[in-house]
């Protein structure tokens, strides 16, 4: 046998084999199994994507609520929800037999609420700073007044600055009343003269 | 067979799959024999060759979106099958593969005494074939498949026809030289 024949025999044996029986069915069956697997996988993928989208939406809604909630609550902190006097009045007038009842004059706070209703919008940074400053000033003033009134009870001599502070605070507190009441103003003048004279004498004597 | 394929549930994306499925079944029907022979020429094992054919059609299913754009389906399929078979061959122990193949050839041939001689000769030719350069071996094997013309082999291997012819000639020459040096067996 020549080399050509030997090679041909092997090549023929390699490339002209019979196909095994039922191979086509087996291939199709495997493809079918693969397709079912892929379809199931896709179904799970779609479900997972849907669940993920729901989670993202829920998270976004939750975050929006968390951001928005302080803006709604902040203006109401420390306040009582006050009735609107105009609405209150209208409601009473509409009730039969209630027209003779005396309508309580709204307090200053109520009047302020009616005139300047709190905005639903959140406070700006400047507004927050302003509120903080006013509160700090209020507490400072009250502390200063309390501190100035204390020495009276204990009869501790006041310093020059303290006397001036007392005078200023009294002026601020009683200015309106004194302006309206001449008797009280006279008494106050007398008292202040006495105190001033006593202070001058004390100071002259001390020095 | 297309009906069998169409029976199972195609799921939520069934429209596209249902449209492509008969085509894949048709391809299996038309080309499974050719692909089996191509795979067998490389792996030299019936079970492995069938596995390669199945893998080839799985690839086709995975890339079924490209089916419409493929002009030479036969060459495309053979190329996939050829590459998969080469991959598979790297995972098989070559000694076992050749012995099995040689025994298979011999069993079809003559009886007792001639078996040993023919078996040795086949093993020798296979060894010489495996020592050929890759391109020469590929051209020789694919051109030996009856269903493939030289032009189709050229498309499968991404070469020109003249190059394929040249490689086939060189492969045969090299084989003859090597077998002639080792001595012929009747």
GROMACS .gro file of C-alpha atoms in nm:
model
  393
    1UNK     CA    1   0.000   0.000   0.000
    2UNK     CA    2   0.143   0.338  -0.101
    3UNK     CA    3   0.169   0.637   0.129
    4UNK     CA    4  -0.114   0.806  -0.059
    5UNK     CA    5  -0.342   0.512  -0.002
    6UNK     CA    6  -0.254   0.494   0.364
    7UNK     CA    7  -0.328   0.863   0.408
    8UNK     CA    8  -0.651   0.835   0.211
    9UNK     CA    9  -0.764   0.542   0.421
   10UNK     CA   10  -0.715   0.734   0.741
   11UNK     CA   11  -0.870   1.053   0.605
   12UNK     CA   12  -1.168   0.859   0.480
   13UNK     CA   13  -1.208   0.692   0.815
   14UNK     CA   14  -1.186   1.029   0.986
   15UNK     CA   15  -1.422   1.228   0.766
   16UNK     CA   16  -1.675   0.984   0.631
   17UNK     CA   17  -1.810   0.829   0.945
   18UNK     CA   18  -2.176   0.750   0.988
   19UNK     CA   19  -2.378   0.972   1.213
   20UNK     CA   20  -2.492   0.790   1.530
   21UNK     CA   21  -2.858   0.700   1.536
   22UNK     CA   22  -3.090   0.942   1.707
   23UNK     CA   23  -2.830   1.215   1.723
   24UNK     CA   24  -3.059   1.474   1.568
   25UNK     CA   25  -3.326   1.409   1.832
   26UNK     CA   26  -3.070   1.427   2.109
   27UNK     CA   27  -2.940   1.758   1.981
   28UNK     CA   28  -3.291   1.900   1.959
   29UNK     CA   29  -3.375   1.774   2.305
   30UNK     CA   30  -3.069   1.942   2.448
   31UNK     CA   31  -3.156   2.266   2.272
   32UNK     CA   32  -3.506   2.241   2.415
   33UNK     CA   33  -3.371   2.196   2.768
   34UNK     CA   34  -3.138   2.487   2.716
   35UNK     CA   35  -3.421   2.712   2.598
   36UNK     CA   36  -3.639   2.625   2.895
   37UNK     CA   37  -3.348   2.700   3.126
   38UNK     CA   38  -3.283   3.032   2.953
   39UNK     CA   39  -3.654   3.124   2.964
   40UNK     CA   40  -3.665   3.048   3.338
   41UNK     CA   41  -3.349   3.247   3.391
   42UNK     CA   42  -3.496   3.542   3.204
   43UNK     CA   43  -3.814   3.521   3.406
   44UNK     CA   44  -3.615   3.539   3.728
   45UNK     CA   45  -3.411   3.822   3.585
   46UNK     CA   46  -3.725   4.020   3.503
   47UNK     CA   47  -3.866   3.952   3.850
   48UNK     CA   48  -3.541   4.060   4.010
   49UNK     CA   49  -3.535   4.377   3.800
   50UNK     CA   50  -3.895   4.455   3.895
   51UNK     CA   51  -3.819   4.401   4.263
   52UNK     CA   52  -3.513   4.620   4.235
   53UNK     CA   53  -3.711   4.896   4.066
   54UNK     CA   54  -3.975   4.879   4.342
   55UNK     CA   55  -3.705   4.902   4.605
   56UNK     CA   56  -3.549   5.203   4.435
   57UNK     CA   57  -3.887   5.379   4.409
   58UNK     CA   58  -3.964   5.304   4.774
   59UNK     CA   59  -3.622   5.433   4.877
   60UNK     CA   60  -3.667   5.752   4.674
   61UNK     CA   61  -4.012   5.815   4.824
   62UNK     CA   62  -3.879   5.746   5.173
   63UNK     CA   63  -3.588   5.985   5.126
   64UNK     CA   64  -3.817   6.256   4.996
   65UNK     CA   65  -4.039   6.220   5.305
   66UNK     CA   66  -3.737   6.232   5.532
   67UNK     CA   67  -3.615   6.550   5.367
   68UNK     CA   68  -3.958   6.713   5.358
   69UNK     CA   69  -4.075   6.628   5.712
   70UNK     CA   70  -3.854   6.881   5.906
   71UNK     CA   71  -3.982   7.160   5.688
   72UNK     CA   72  -4.337   7.082   5.792
   73UNK     CA   73  -4.265   7.024   6.160
   74UNK     CA   74  -4.012   7.297   6.227
   75UNK     CA   75  -4.246   7.598   6.228
   76UNK     CA   76  -4.481   7.422   6.471
   77UNK     CA   77  -4.217   7.344   6.732
   78UNK     CA   78  -4.293   7.517   7.060
   79UNK     CA   79  -4.624   7.646   6.936
   80UNK     CA   80  -4.978   7.542   6.994
   81UNK     CA   81  -5.198   7.532   6.695
   82UNK     CA   82  -5.397   7.848   6.744
   83UNK     CA   83  -5.743   7.901   6.605
   84UNK     CA   84  -5.780   8.161   6.339
   85UNK     CA   85  -5.980   8.439   6.508
   86UNK     CA   86  -6.156   8.537   6.190
   87UNK     CA   87  -6.273   8.183   6.126
   88UNK     CA   88  -6.354   8.144   6.494
   89UNK     CA   89  -6.569   8.456   6.488
   90UNK     CA   90  -6.747   8.351   6.173
   91UNK     CA   91  -6.817   8.010   6.317
   92UNK     CA   92  -6.969   8.157   6.631
   93UNK     CA   93  -7.180   8.403   6.438
   94UNK     CA   94  -7.321   8.127   6.227
   95UNK     CA   95  -7.440   7.940   6.535
   96UNK     CA   96  -7.798   8.043   6.629
   97UNK     CA   97  -7.817   8.204   6.972
   98UNK     CA   98  -7.448   8.256   6.991
   99UNK     CA   99  -7.455   8.612   6.866
  100UNK     CA  100  -7.486   8.755   7.221
  101UNK     CA  101  -7.197   8.561   7.360
  102UNK     CA  102  -6.891   8.769   7.421
  103UNK     CA  103  -6.615   8.687   7.187
  104UNK     CA  104  -6.290   8.682   7.370
  105UNK     CA  105  -6.043   8.931   7.238
  106UNK     CA  106  -5.762   8.735   7.081
  107UNK     CA  107  -5.436   8.760   7.264
  108UNK     CA  108  -5.138   8.929   7.111
  109UNK     CA  109  -4.995   8.595   7.006
  110UNK     CA  110  -5.319   8.500   6.837
  111UNK     CA  111  -5.331   8.838   6.669
  112UNK     CA  112  -4.978   8.790   6.549
  113UNK     CA  113  -5.064   8.445   6.421
  114UNK     CA  114  -5.360   8.587   6.236
  115UNK     CA  115  -5.158   8.873   6.094
  116UNK     CA  116  -4.849   8.675   6.022
  117UNK     CA  117  -4.944   8.315   5.966
  118UNK     CA  118  -4.649   8.081   5.965
  119UNK     CA  119  -4.556   7.983   5.619
  120UNK     CA  120  -4.568   7.616   5.528
  121UNK     CA  121  -4.231   7.656   5.367
  122UNK     CA  122  -3.931   7.553   5.575
  123UNK     CA  123  -3.730   7.821   5.753
  124UNK     CA  124  -3.432   7.946   5.566
  125UNK     CA  125  -3.089   7.945   5.724
  126UNK     CA  126  -3.115   8.321   5.788
  127UNK     CA  127  -3.451   8.279   5.956
  128UNK     CA  128  -3.320   8.002   6.178
  129UNK     CA  129  -3.025   8.219   6.279
  130UNK     CA  130  -3.261   8.507   6.354
  131UNK     CA  131  -3.479   8.286   6.574
  132UNK     CA  132  -3.176   8.161   6.760
  133UNK     CA  133  -3.046   8.515   6.811
  134UNK     CA  134  -3.377   8.644   6.944
  135UNK     CA  135  -3.405   8.354   7.188
  136UNK     CA  136  -3.051   8.405   7.307
  137UNK     CA  137  -3.112   8.777   7.357
  138UNK     CA  138  -3.433   8.708   7.547
  139UNK     CA  139  -3.266   8.468   7.784
  140UNK     CA  140  -2.972   8.704   7.830
  141UNK     CA  141  -3.201   8.994   7.916
  142UNK     CA  142  -3.404   8.789   8.161
  143UNK     CA  143  -3.085   8.665   8.328
  144UNK     CA  144  -2.949   9.019   8.349
  145UNK     CA  145  -3.268   9.155   8.504
  146UNK     CA  146  -3.283   8.870   8.754
  147UNK     CA  147  -2.921   8.927   8.843
  148UNK     CA  148  -2.982   9.298   8.893
  149UNK     CA  149  -3.285   9.245   9.114
  150UNK     CA  150  -3.110   9.000   9.341
  151UNK     CA  151  -2.877   9.251   9.513
  152UNK     CA  152  -3.181   9.448   9.634
  153UNK     CA  153  -3.290   9.158   9.848
  154UNK     CA  154  -2.949   9.094   9.989
  155UNK     CA  155  -2.861   9.468  10.025
  156UNK     CA  156  -2.531   9.424   9.850
  157UNK     CA  157  -2.408   9.758   9.717
  158UNK     CA  158  -2.430   9.785   9.341
  159UNK     CA  159  -2.153   9.893   9.115
  160UNK     CA  160  -2.183  10.197   8.896
  161UNK     CA  161  -2.257   9.989   8.588
  162UNK     CA  162  -2.516   9.783   8.769
  163UNK     CA  163  -2.698  10.091   8.887
  164UNK     CA  164  -2.704  10.220   8.534
  165UNK     CA  165  -2.835   9.883   8.408
  166UNK     CA  166  -3.108   9.887   8.669
  167UNK     CA  167  -3.207  10.234   8.565
  168UNK     CA  168  -3.215  10.134   8.200
  169UNK     CA  169  -3.419   9.822   8.261
  170UNK     CA  170  -3.666  10.012   8.475
  171UNK     CA  171  -3.700  10.271   8.209
  172UNK     CA  172  -3.766  10.002   7.955
  173UNK     CA  173  -4.010   9.813   8.172
  174UNK     CA  174  -4.208  10.097   8.320
  175UNK     CA  175  -4.183  10.352   8.049
  176UNK     CA  176  -4.531  10.296   7.921
  177UNK     CA  177  -4.695  10.273   8.263
  178UNK     CA  178  -4.520  10.578   8.390
  179UNK     CA  179  -4.611  10.774   8.087
  180UNK     CA  180  -4.975  10.690   8.145
  181UNK     CA  181  -4.975  10.728   8.528
  182UNK     CA  182  -4.859  11.072   8.661
  183UNK     CA  183  -4.881  10.966   9.028
  184UNK     CA  184  -4.657  10.674   8.973
  185UNK     CA  185  -4.423  10.886   8.768
  186UNK     CA  186  -4.389  11.132   9.056
  187UNK     CA  187  -4.323  10.852   9.300
  188UNK     CA  188  -4.069  10.706   9.069
  189UNK     CA  189  -3.898  11.039   9.028
  190UNK     CA  190  -3.882  11.081   9.403
  191UNK     CA  191  -3.746  10.733   9.451
  192UNK     CA  192  -3.490  10.777   9.178
  193UNK     CA  193  -3.376  11.107   9.325
  194UNK     CA  194  -3.332  10.946   9.661
  195UNK     CA  195  -3.147  10.655   9.519
  196UNK     CA  196  -2.929  10.879   9.310
  197UNK     CA  197  -2.849  11.105   9.605
  198UNK     CA  198  -2.772  10.804   9.819
  199UNK     CA  199  -2.550  10.666   9.547
  200UNK     CA  200  -2.367  10.999   9.507
  201UNK     CA  201  -2.319  11.031   9.880
  202UNK     CA  202  -2.199  10.676   9.903
  203UNK     CA  203  -1.961  10.726   9.618
  204UNK     CA  204  -1.830  11.057   9.758
  205UNK     CA  205  -1.789  10.906  10.101
  206UNK     CA  206  -1.615  10.596   9.961
  207UNK     CA  207  -1.373  10.799   9.756
  208UNK     CA  208  -3.871   1.801   1.465
  209UNK     CA  209  -3.960   2.163   1.440
  210UNK     CA  210  -4.296   2.076   1.590
  211UNK     CA  211  -4.126   1.905   1.881
  212UNK     CA  212  -3.915   2.211   1.944
  213UNK     CA  213  -4.216   2.436   1.925
  214UNK     CA  214  -4.404   2.246   2.193
  215UNK     CA  215  -4.234   2.376   2.502
  216UNK     CA  216  -4.317   2.700   2.669
  217UNK     CA  217  -4.111   2.986   2.541
  218UNK     CA  218  -4.172   3.210   2.838
  219UNK     CA  219  -4.223   3.584   2.833
  220UNK     CA  220  -4.000   3.646   2.538
  221UNK     CA  221  -4.156   3.371   2.333
  222UNK     CA  222  -4.234   3.576   2.026
  223UNK     CA  223  -3.878   3.609   1.909
  224UNK     CA  224  -3.789   3.254   2.008
  225UNK     CA  225  -4.090   3.106   1.836
  226UNK     CA  226  -3.991   3.285   1.518
  227UNK     CA  227  -3.632   3.157   1.528
  228UNK     CA  228  -3.691   2.808   1.658
  229UNK     CA  229  -3.795   2.634   1.332
  230UNK     CA  230  -3.483   2.775   1.168
  231UNK     CA  231  -3.260   2.621   1.431
  232UNK     CA  232  -3.441   2.290   1.398
  233UNK     CA  233  -3.397   2.311   1.024
  234UNK     CA  234  -3.028   2.380   1.065
  235UNK     CA  235  -2.993   2.080   1.293
  236UNK     CA  236  -3.169   1.866   1.037
  237UNK     CA  237  -2.958   1.987   0.747
  238UNK     CA  238  -2.615   2.012   0.903
  239UNK     CA  239  -2.584   1.775   1.196
  240UNK     CA  240  -2.420   1.505   0.979
  241UNK     CA  241  -2.163   1.740   0.831
  242UNK     CA  242  -2.082   1.892   1.168
  243UNK     CA  243  -2.050   1.550   1.323
  244UNK     CA  244  -1.794   1.448   1.060
  245UNK     CA  245  -1.602   1.772   1.101
  246UNK     CA  246  -1.595   1.729   1.478
  247UNK     CA  247  -1.505   1.363   1.451
  248UNK     CA  248  -1.210   1.438   1.224
  249UNK     CA  249  -1.065   1.643   1.507
  250UNK     CA  250  -1.164   1.465   1.826
  251UNK     CA  251  -1.178   1.108   1.680
  252UNK     CA  252  -1.434   0.998   1.934
  253UNK     CA  253  -1.810   0.951   1.861
  254UNK     CA  254  -1.937   1.073   2.199
  255UNK     CA  255  -1.708   1.374   2.201
  256UNK     CA  256  -1.799   1.456   1.842
  257UNK     CA  257  -2.169   1.447   1.925
  258UNK     CA  258  -2.109   1.671   2.223
  259UNK     CA  259  -1.929   1.917   1.999
  260UNK     CA  260  -2.222   1.918   1.756
  261UNK     CA  261  -2.463   1.988   2.042
  262UNK     CA  262  -2.241   2.269   2.166
  263UNK     CA  263  -2.233   2.410   1.816
  264UNK     CA  264  -2.609   2.431   1.796
  265UNK     CA  265  -2.626   2.577   2.146
  266UNK     CA  266  -2.400   2.853   2.024
  267UNK     CA  267  -2.629   2.901   1.729
  268UNK     CA  268  -2.927   2.938   1.963
  269UNK     CA  269  -2.737   3.184   2.178
  270UNK     CA  270  -2.649   3.393   1.873
  271UNK     CA  271  -2.975   3.342   1.689
  272UNK     CA  272  -3.011   3.717   1.653
  273UNK     CA  273  -2.729   3.704   1.398
  274UNK     CA  274  -2.879   3.424   1.192
  275UNK     CA  275  -3.057   3.659   0.954
  276UNK     CA  276  -2.732   3.836   0.867
  277UNK     CA  277  -2.528   3.526   0.789
  278UNK     CA  278  -2.480   3.463   0.419
  279UNK     CA  279  -2.289   3.136   0.425
  280UNK     CA  280  -2.457   2.938   0.694
  281UNK     CA  281  -2.271   2.617   0.620
  282UNK     CA  282  -1.929   2.774   0.652
  283UNK     CA  283  -2.034   2.963   0.963
  284UNK     CA  284  -2.156   2.647   1.132
  285UNK     CA  285  -1.849   2.450   1.030
  286UNK     CA  286  -1.624   2.722   1.164
  287UNK     CA  287  -1.800   2.718   1.502
  288UNK     CA  288  -1.787   2.341   1.511
  289UNK     CA  289  -1.423   2.333   1.409
  290UNK     CA  290  -1.318   2.575   1.680
  291UNK     CA  291  -1.521   2.394   1.945
  292UNK     CA  292  -1.371   2.063   1.835
  293UNK     CA  293  -1.019   2.203   1.863
  294UNK     CA  294  -1.101   2.329   2.212
  295UNK     CA  295  -1.240   1.991   2.305
  296UNK     CA  296  -0.940   1.808   2.166
  297UNK     CA  297  -0.709   1.999   2.398
  298UNK     CA  298  -0.898   1.849   2.692
  299UNK     CA  299  -0.879   1.490   2.569
  300UNK     CA  300  -0.574   1.273   2.616
  301UNK     CA  301  -0.452   1.219   2.259
  302UNK     CA  302  -0.317   0.869   2.317
  303UNK     CA  303  -0.653   0.735   2.425
  304UNK     CA  304  -0.825   0.910   2.142
  305UNK     CA  305  -0.599   0.765   1.872
  306UNK     CA  306  -0.608   0.414   2.012
  307UNK     CA  307  -0.984   0.417   2.016
  308UNK     CA  308  -1.002   0.548   1.665
  309UNK     CA  309  -0.749   0.300   1.532
  310UNK     CA  310  -0.930   0.011   1.697
  311UNK     CA  311  -1.255   0.129   1.543
  312UNK     CA  312  -1.109   0.133   1.194
  313UNK     CA  313  -0.947  -0.203   1.237
  314UNK     CA  314  -1.262  -0.367   1.360
  315UNK     CA  315  -1.427  -0.288   1.030
  316UNK     CA  316  -1.140  -0.430   0.834
  317UNK     CA  317  -1.003  -0.776   0.804
  318UNK     CA  318  -0.968  -1.028   1.075
  319UNK     CA  319  -0.718  -1.128   1.338
  320UNK     CA  320  -0.364  -1.101   1.201
  321UNK     CA  321  -0.417  -0.800   0.984
  322UNK     CA  322  -0.572  -0.607   1.274
  323UNK     CA  323  -0.249  -0.550   1.456
  324UNK     CA  324  -0.068  -0.442   1.141
  325UNK     CA  325  -0.340  -0.206   1.024
  326UNK     CA  326  -0.384  -0.068   1.372
  327UNK     CA  327  -0.014   0.021   1.389
  328UNK     CA  328  -0.026   0.175   1.045
  329UNK     CA  329  -0.328   0.388   1.126
  330UNK     CA  330  -0.167   0.504   1.449
  331UNK     CA  331   0.146   0.597   1.254
  332UNK     CA  332  -0.048   0.797   0.997
  333UNK     CA  333  -0.242   0.974   1.271
  334UNK     CA  334   0.079   1.062   1.449
  335UNK     CA  335   0.224   1.201   1.127
  336UNK     CA  336  -0.098   1.392   1.071
  337UNK     CA  337  -0.082   1.546   1.416
  338UNK     CA  338   0.273   1.660   1.359
  339UNK     CA  339   0.176   1.861   1.054
  340UNK     CA  340   0.160   2.240   1.091
  341UNK     CA  341  -0.180   2.353   1.215
  342UNK     CA  342  -0.289   2.522   0.893
  343UNK     CA  343  -0.187   2.227   0.676
  344UNK     CA  344  -0.363   1.978   0.899
  345UNK     CA  345  -0.679   2.187   0.908
  346UNK     CA  346  -0.689   2.221   0.530
  347UNK     CA  347  -0.625   1.852   0.477
  348UNK     CA  348  -0.891   1.736   0.720
  349UNK     CA  349  -1.159   1.979   0.607
  350UNK     CA  350  -1.096   1.913   0.240
  351UNK     CA  351  -1.135   1.543   0.307
  352UNK     CA  352  -1.494   1.603   0.419
  353UNK     CA  353  -1.705   1.532   0.111
  354UNK     CA  354  -1.964   1.803   0.174
  355UNK     CA  355  -1.708   2.083   0.182
  356UNK     CA  356  -1.565   2.238  -0.132
  357UNK     CA  357  -1.229   2.409  -0.140
  358UNK     CA  358  -1.401   2.746  -0.146
  359UNK     CA  359  -1.598   2.660   0.166
  360UNK     CA  360  -1.285   2.534   0.341
  361UNK     CA  361  -1.123   2.866   0.252
  362UNK     CA  362  -1.413   3.056   0.407
  363UNK     CA  363  -1.406   2.840   0.720
  364UNK     CA  364  -1.035   2.893   0.771
  365UNK     CA  365  -1.035   3.254   0.658
  366UNK     CA  366  -0.791   3.195   0.373
  367UNK     CA  367  -0.795   3.224  -0.003
  368UNK     CA  368  -0.877   2.923  -0.216
  369UNK     CA  369  -0.531   2.913  -0.369
  370UNK     CA  370  -0.378   2.922  -0.026
  371UNK     CA  371  -0.595   2.629   0.080
  372UNK     CA  372  -0.498   2.428  -0.227
  373UNK     CA  373  -0.134   2.501  -0.163
  374UNK     CA  374  -0.163   2.397   0.199
  375UNK     CA  375  -0.339   2.073   0.107
  376UNK     CA  376  -0.065   1.989  -0.140
  377UNK     CA  377   0.205   2.066   0.113
  378UNK     CA  378   0.029   1.864   0.381
  379UNK     CA  379   0.009   1.558   0.161
  380UNK     CA  380   0.371   1.596   0.058
  381UNK     CA  381   0.483   1.624   0.419
  382UNK     CA  382   0.276   1.324   0.520
  383UNK     CA  383   0.415   1.112   0.242
  384UNK     CA  384   0.768   1.210   0.328
  385UNK     CA  385   0.725   1.126   0.695
  386UNK     CA  386   0.547   0.798   0.628
  387UNK     CA  387   0.806   0.707   0.360
  388UNK     CA  388   1.092   0.770   0.603
  389UNK     CA  389   0.933   0.547   0.865
  390UNK     CA  390   0.858   0.277   0.613
  391UNK     CA  391   0.531   0.162   0.467
  392UNK     CA  392   0.312  -0.109   0.598
  393UNK     CA  393   0.103  -0.324   0.373
   0.00000   0.00000   0.00000
